[in-house]
C-alpha positions as YAML, in Angstrom:
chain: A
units: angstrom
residues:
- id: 1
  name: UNK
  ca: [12.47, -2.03, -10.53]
- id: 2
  name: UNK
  ca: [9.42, -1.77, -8.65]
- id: 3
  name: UNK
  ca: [9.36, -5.27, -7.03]
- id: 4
  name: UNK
  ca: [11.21, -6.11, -3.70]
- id: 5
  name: UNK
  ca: [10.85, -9.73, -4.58]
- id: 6
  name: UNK
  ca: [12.12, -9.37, -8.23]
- id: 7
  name: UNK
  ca: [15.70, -9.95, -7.68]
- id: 8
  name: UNK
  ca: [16.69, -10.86, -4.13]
- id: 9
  name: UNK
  ca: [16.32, -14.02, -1.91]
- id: 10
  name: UNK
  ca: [15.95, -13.26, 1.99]
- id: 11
  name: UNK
  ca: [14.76, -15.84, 3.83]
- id: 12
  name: UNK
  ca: [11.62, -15.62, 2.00]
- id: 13
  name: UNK
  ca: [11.97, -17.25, -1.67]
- id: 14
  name: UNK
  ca: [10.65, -15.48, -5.09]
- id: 15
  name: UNK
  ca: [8.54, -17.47, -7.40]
- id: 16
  name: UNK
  ca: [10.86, -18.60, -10.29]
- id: 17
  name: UNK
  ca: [9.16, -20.63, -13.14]
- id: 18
  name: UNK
  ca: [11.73, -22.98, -14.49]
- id: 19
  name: UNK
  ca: [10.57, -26.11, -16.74]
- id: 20
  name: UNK
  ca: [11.77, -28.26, -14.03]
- id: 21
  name: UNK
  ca: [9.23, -30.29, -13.38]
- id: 22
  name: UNK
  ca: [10.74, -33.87, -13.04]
- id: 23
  name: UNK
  ca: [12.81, -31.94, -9.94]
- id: 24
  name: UNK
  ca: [9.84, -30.90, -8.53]
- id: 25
  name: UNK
  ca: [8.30, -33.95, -8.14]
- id: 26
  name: UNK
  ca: [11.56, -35.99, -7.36]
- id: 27
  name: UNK
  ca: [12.03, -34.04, -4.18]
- id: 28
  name: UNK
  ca: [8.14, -33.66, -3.31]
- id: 29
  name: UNK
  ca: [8.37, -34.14, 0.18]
- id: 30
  name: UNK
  ca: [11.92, -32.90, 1.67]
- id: 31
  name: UNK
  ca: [11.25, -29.25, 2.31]
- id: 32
  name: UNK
  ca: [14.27, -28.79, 5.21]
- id: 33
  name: UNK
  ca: [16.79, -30.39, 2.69]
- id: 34
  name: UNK
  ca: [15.47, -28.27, -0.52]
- id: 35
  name: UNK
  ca: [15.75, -25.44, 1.91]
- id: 36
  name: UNK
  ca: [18.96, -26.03, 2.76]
- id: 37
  name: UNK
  ca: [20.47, -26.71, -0.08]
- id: 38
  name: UNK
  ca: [18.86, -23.78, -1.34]
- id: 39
  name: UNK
  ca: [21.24, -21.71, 1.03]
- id: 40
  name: UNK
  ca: [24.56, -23.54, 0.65]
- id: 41
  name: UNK
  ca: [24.04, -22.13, -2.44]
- id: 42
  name: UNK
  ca: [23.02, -18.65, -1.47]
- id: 43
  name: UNK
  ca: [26.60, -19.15, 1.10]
- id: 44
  name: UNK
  ca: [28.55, -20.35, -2.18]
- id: 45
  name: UNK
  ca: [27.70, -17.41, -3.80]
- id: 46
  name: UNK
  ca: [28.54, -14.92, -1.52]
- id: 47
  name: UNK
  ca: [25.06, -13.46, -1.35]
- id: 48
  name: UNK
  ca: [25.37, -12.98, -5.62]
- id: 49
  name: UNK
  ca: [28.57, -11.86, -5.64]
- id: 50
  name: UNK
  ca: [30.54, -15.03, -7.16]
- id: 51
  name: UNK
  ca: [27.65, -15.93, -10.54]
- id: 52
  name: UNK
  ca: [26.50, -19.07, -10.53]
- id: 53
  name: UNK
  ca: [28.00, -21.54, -13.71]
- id: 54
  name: UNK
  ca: [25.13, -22.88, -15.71]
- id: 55
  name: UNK
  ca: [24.52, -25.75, -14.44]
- id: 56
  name: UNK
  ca: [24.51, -24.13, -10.79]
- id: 57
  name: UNK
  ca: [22.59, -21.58, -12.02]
- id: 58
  name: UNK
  ca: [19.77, -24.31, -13.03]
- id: 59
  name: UNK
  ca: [20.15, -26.39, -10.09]
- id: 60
  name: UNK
  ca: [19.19, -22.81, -8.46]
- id: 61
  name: UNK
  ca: [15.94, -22.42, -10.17]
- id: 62
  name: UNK
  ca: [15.12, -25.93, -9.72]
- id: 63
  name: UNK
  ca: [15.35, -25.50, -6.12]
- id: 64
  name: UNK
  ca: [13.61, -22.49, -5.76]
- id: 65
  name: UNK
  ca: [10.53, -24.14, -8.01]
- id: 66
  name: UNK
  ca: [10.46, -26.97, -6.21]
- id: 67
  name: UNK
  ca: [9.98, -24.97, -2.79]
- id: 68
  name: UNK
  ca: [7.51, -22.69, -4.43]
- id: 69
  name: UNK
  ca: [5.64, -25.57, -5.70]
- id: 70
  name: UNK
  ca: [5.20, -26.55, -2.19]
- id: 71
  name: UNK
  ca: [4.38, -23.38, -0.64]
- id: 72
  name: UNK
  ca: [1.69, -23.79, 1.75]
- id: 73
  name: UNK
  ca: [1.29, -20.27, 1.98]
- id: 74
  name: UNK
  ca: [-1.72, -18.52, -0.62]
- id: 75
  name: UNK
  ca: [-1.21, -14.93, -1.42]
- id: 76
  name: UNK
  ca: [2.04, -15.27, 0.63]
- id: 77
  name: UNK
  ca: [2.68, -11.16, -0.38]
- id: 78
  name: UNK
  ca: [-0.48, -10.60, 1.98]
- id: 79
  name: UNK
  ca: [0.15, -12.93, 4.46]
- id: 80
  name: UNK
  ca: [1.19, -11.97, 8.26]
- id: 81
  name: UNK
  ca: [3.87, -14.55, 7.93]
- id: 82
  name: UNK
  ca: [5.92, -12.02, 5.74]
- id: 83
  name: UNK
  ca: [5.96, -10.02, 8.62]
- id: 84
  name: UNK
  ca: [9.46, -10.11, 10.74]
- id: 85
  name: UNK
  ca: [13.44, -9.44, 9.89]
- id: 86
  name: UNK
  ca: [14.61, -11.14, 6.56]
- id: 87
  name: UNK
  ca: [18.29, -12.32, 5.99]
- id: 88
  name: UNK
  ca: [19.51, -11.10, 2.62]
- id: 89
  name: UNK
  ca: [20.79, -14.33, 1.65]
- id: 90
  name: UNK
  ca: [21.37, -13.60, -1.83]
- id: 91
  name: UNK
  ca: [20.29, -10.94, -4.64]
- id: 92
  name: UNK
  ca: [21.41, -9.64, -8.22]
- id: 93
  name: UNK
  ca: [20.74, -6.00, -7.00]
- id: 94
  name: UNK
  ca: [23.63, -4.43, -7.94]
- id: 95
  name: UNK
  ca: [23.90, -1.43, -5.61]
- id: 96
  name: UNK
  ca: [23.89, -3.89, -2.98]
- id: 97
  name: UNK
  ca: [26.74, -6.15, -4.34]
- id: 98
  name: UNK
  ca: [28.55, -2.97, -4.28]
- id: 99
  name: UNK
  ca: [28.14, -1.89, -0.88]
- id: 100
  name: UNK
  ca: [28.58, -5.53, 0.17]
- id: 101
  name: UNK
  ca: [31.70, -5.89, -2.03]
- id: 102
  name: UNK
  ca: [33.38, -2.67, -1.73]
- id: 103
  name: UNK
  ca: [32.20, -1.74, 1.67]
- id: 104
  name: UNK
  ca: [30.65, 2.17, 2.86]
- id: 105
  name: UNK
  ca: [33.44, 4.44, 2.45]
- id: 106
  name: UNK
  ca: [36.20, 2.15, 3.74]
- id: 107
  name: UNK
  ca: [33.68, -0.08, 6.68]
- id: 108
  name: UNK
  ca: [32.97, -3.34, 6.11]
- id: 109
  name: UNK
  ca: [29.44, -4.75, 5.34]
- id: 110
  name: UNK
  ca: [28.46, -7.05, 8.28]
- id: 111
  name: UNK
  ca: [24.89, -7.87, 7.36]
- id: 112
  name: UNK
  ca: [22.26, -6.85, 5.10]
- id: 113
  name: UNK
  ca: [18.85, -7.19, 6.15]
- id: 114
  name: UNK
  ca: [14.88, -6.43, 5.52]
- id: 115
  name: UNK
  ca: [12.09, -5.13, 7.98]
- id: 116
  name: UNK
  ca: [8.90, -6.31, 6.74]
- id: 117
  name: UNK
  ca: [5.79, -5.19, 8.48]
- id: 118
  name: UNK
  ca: [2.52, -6.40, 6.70]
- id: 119
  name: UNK
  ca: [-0.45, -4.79, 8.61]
- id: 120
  name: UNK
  ca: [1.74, -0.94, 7.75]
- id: 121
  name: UNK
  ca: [2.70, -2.34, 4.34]
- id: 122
  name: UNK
  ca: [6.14, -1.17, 5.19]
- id: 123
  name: UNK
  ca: [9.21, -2.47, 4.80]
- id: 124
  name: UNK
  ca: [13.19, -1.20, 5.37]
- id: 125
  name: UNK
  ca: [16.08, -2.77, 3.90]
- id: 126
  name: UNK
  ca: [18.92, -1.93, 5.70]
- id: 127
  name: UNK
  ca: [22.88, -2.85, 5.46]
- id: 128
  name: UNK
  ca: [24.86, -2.53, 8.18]
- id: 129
  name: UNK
  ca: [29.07, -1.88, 8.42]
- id: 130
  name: UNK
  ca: [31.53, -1.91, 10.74]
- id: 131
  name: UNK
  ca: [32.46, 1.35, 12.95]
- id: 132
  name: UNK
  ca: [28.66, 1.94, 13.86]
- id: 133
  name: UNK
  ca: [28.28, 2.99, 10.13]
- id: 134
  name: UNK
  ca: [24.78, 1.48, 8.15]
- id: 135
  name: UNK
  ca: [22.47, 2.36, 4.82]
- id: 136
  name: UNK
  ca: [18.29, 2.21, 5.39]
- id: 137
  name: UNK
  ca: [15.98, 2.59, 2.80]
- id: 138
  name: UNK
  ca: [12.54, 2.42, 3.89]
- id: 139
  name: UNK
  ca: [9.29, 2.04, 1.48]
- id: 140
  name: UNK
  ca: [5.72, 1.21, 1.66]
- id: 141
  name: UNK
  ca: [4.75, -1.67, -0.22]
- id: 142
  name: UNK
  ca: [0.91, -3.09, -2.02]
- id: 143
  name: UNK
  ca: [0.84, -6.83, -2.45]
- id: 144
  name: UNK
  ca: [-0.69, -7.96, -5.89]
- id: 145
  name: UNK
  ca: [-4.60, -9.04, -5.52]
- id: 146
  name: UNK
  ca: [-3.04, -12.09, -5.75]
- id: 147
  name: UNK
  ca: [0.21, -14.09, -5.66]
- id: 148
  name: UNK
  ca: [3.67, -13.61, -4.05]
- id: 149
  name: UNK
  ca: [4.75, -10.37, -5.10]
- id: 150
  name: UNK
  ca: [4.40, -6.89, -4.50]
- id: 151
  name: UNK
  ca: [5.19, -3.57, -5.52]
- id: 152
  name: UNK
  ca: [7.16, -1.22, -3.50]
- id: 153
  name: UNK
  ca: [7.60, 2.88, -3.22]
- id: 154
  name: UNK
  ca: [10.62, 4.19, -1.54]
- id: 155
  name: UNK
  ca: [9.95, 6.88, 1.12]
- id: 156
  name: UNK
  ca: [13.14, 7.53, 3.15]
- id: 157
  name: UNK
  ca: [16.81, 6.71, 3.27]
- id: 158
  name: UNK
  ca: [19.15, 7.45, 5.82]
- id: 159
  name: UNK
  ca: [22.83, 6.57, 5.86]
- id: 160
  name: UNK
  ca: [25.39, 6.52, 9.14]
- id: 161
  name: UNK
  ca: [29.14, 6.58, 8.63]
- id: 162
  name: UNK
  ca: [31.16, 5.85, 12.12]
- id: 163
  name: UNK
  ca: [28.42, 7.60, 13.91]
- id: 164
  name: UNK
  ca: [28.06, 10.70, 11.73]
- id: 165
  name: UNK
  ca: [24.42, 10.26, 10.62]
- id: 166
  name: UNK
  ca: [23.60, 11.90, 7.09]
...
């Protein structure tokens, strides 16, 4: 697993290639509403936690298609605009359901977030718990030539637990 944008939603959005078409053109030109419907979703969900049923699960990729139809952004992997902190809205990345289901060694997960700095092609993903406790990973990342993703290389994690850094 090799691609950040493979199996998690942050703010950003992956590309997801659903037949959908029909959707896509019915909702052309209501970005903020695709958007946030999009993350009532994500909320429903409890960041991947509860599965979607099937016909959730399909409203899901239509959404997602229809936004990345509409994505004004080329090359959006290379673009500065990827640059910032992302929400982890939602994700099928497992060790992270974990942590944010079962918390770090008794503490609570209060956010998960990623640190995404284009021009260093770096980025840290980074979940943070109650008691001053957290888990970083940080990587470097490539962008494909061209399109949305990229592929990633971890280089360093660090965990904290109430203070105690490991």
């Amino acid at each position: 697993q090799n691609e950040m944008s493979s199996n998690s939603l942050f703010r950003s959005l992956r590309p997801c290639r659903a037949s959908h078409q029909a959707f896509s053109m019915q909702a052309k030109d209501d970005i903020p509403t695709l958007k946030q419907n999009l993350l009532n979703l994500c909320g429903k969900s409890q960041r991947g936690l509860t599965p979607f049923d099937p016909p959730t699960k399909q409203r899901f990729e239509e959404l997602i298609e229809a936004l990345v139809d509409q994505n004004p952004t080329p090359d959006a992997a290379s673009s500065p605009l990827m640059t910032g902190r992302w929400e982890m809205r939602w994700t099928t990345e497992k060790e992270i359901l974990f942590l944010v289901e079962k918390g770090f060694f008794g503490q609570k997960c209060l956010s998960v977030y990623q640190d995404i700095d284009s021009a260093a092609g770096t980025l840290a993903n980074a979940l943070v718990f109650e008691n001053d406790s957290y888990l970083k990973v940080q990587s470097t990342f490539l962008p494909e030539p061209s399109g949305p993703r990229f592929a990633f290389r971890f280089s360093a994690c660090a965990a904290q637990w109430r203070g105690l850094r490991v």
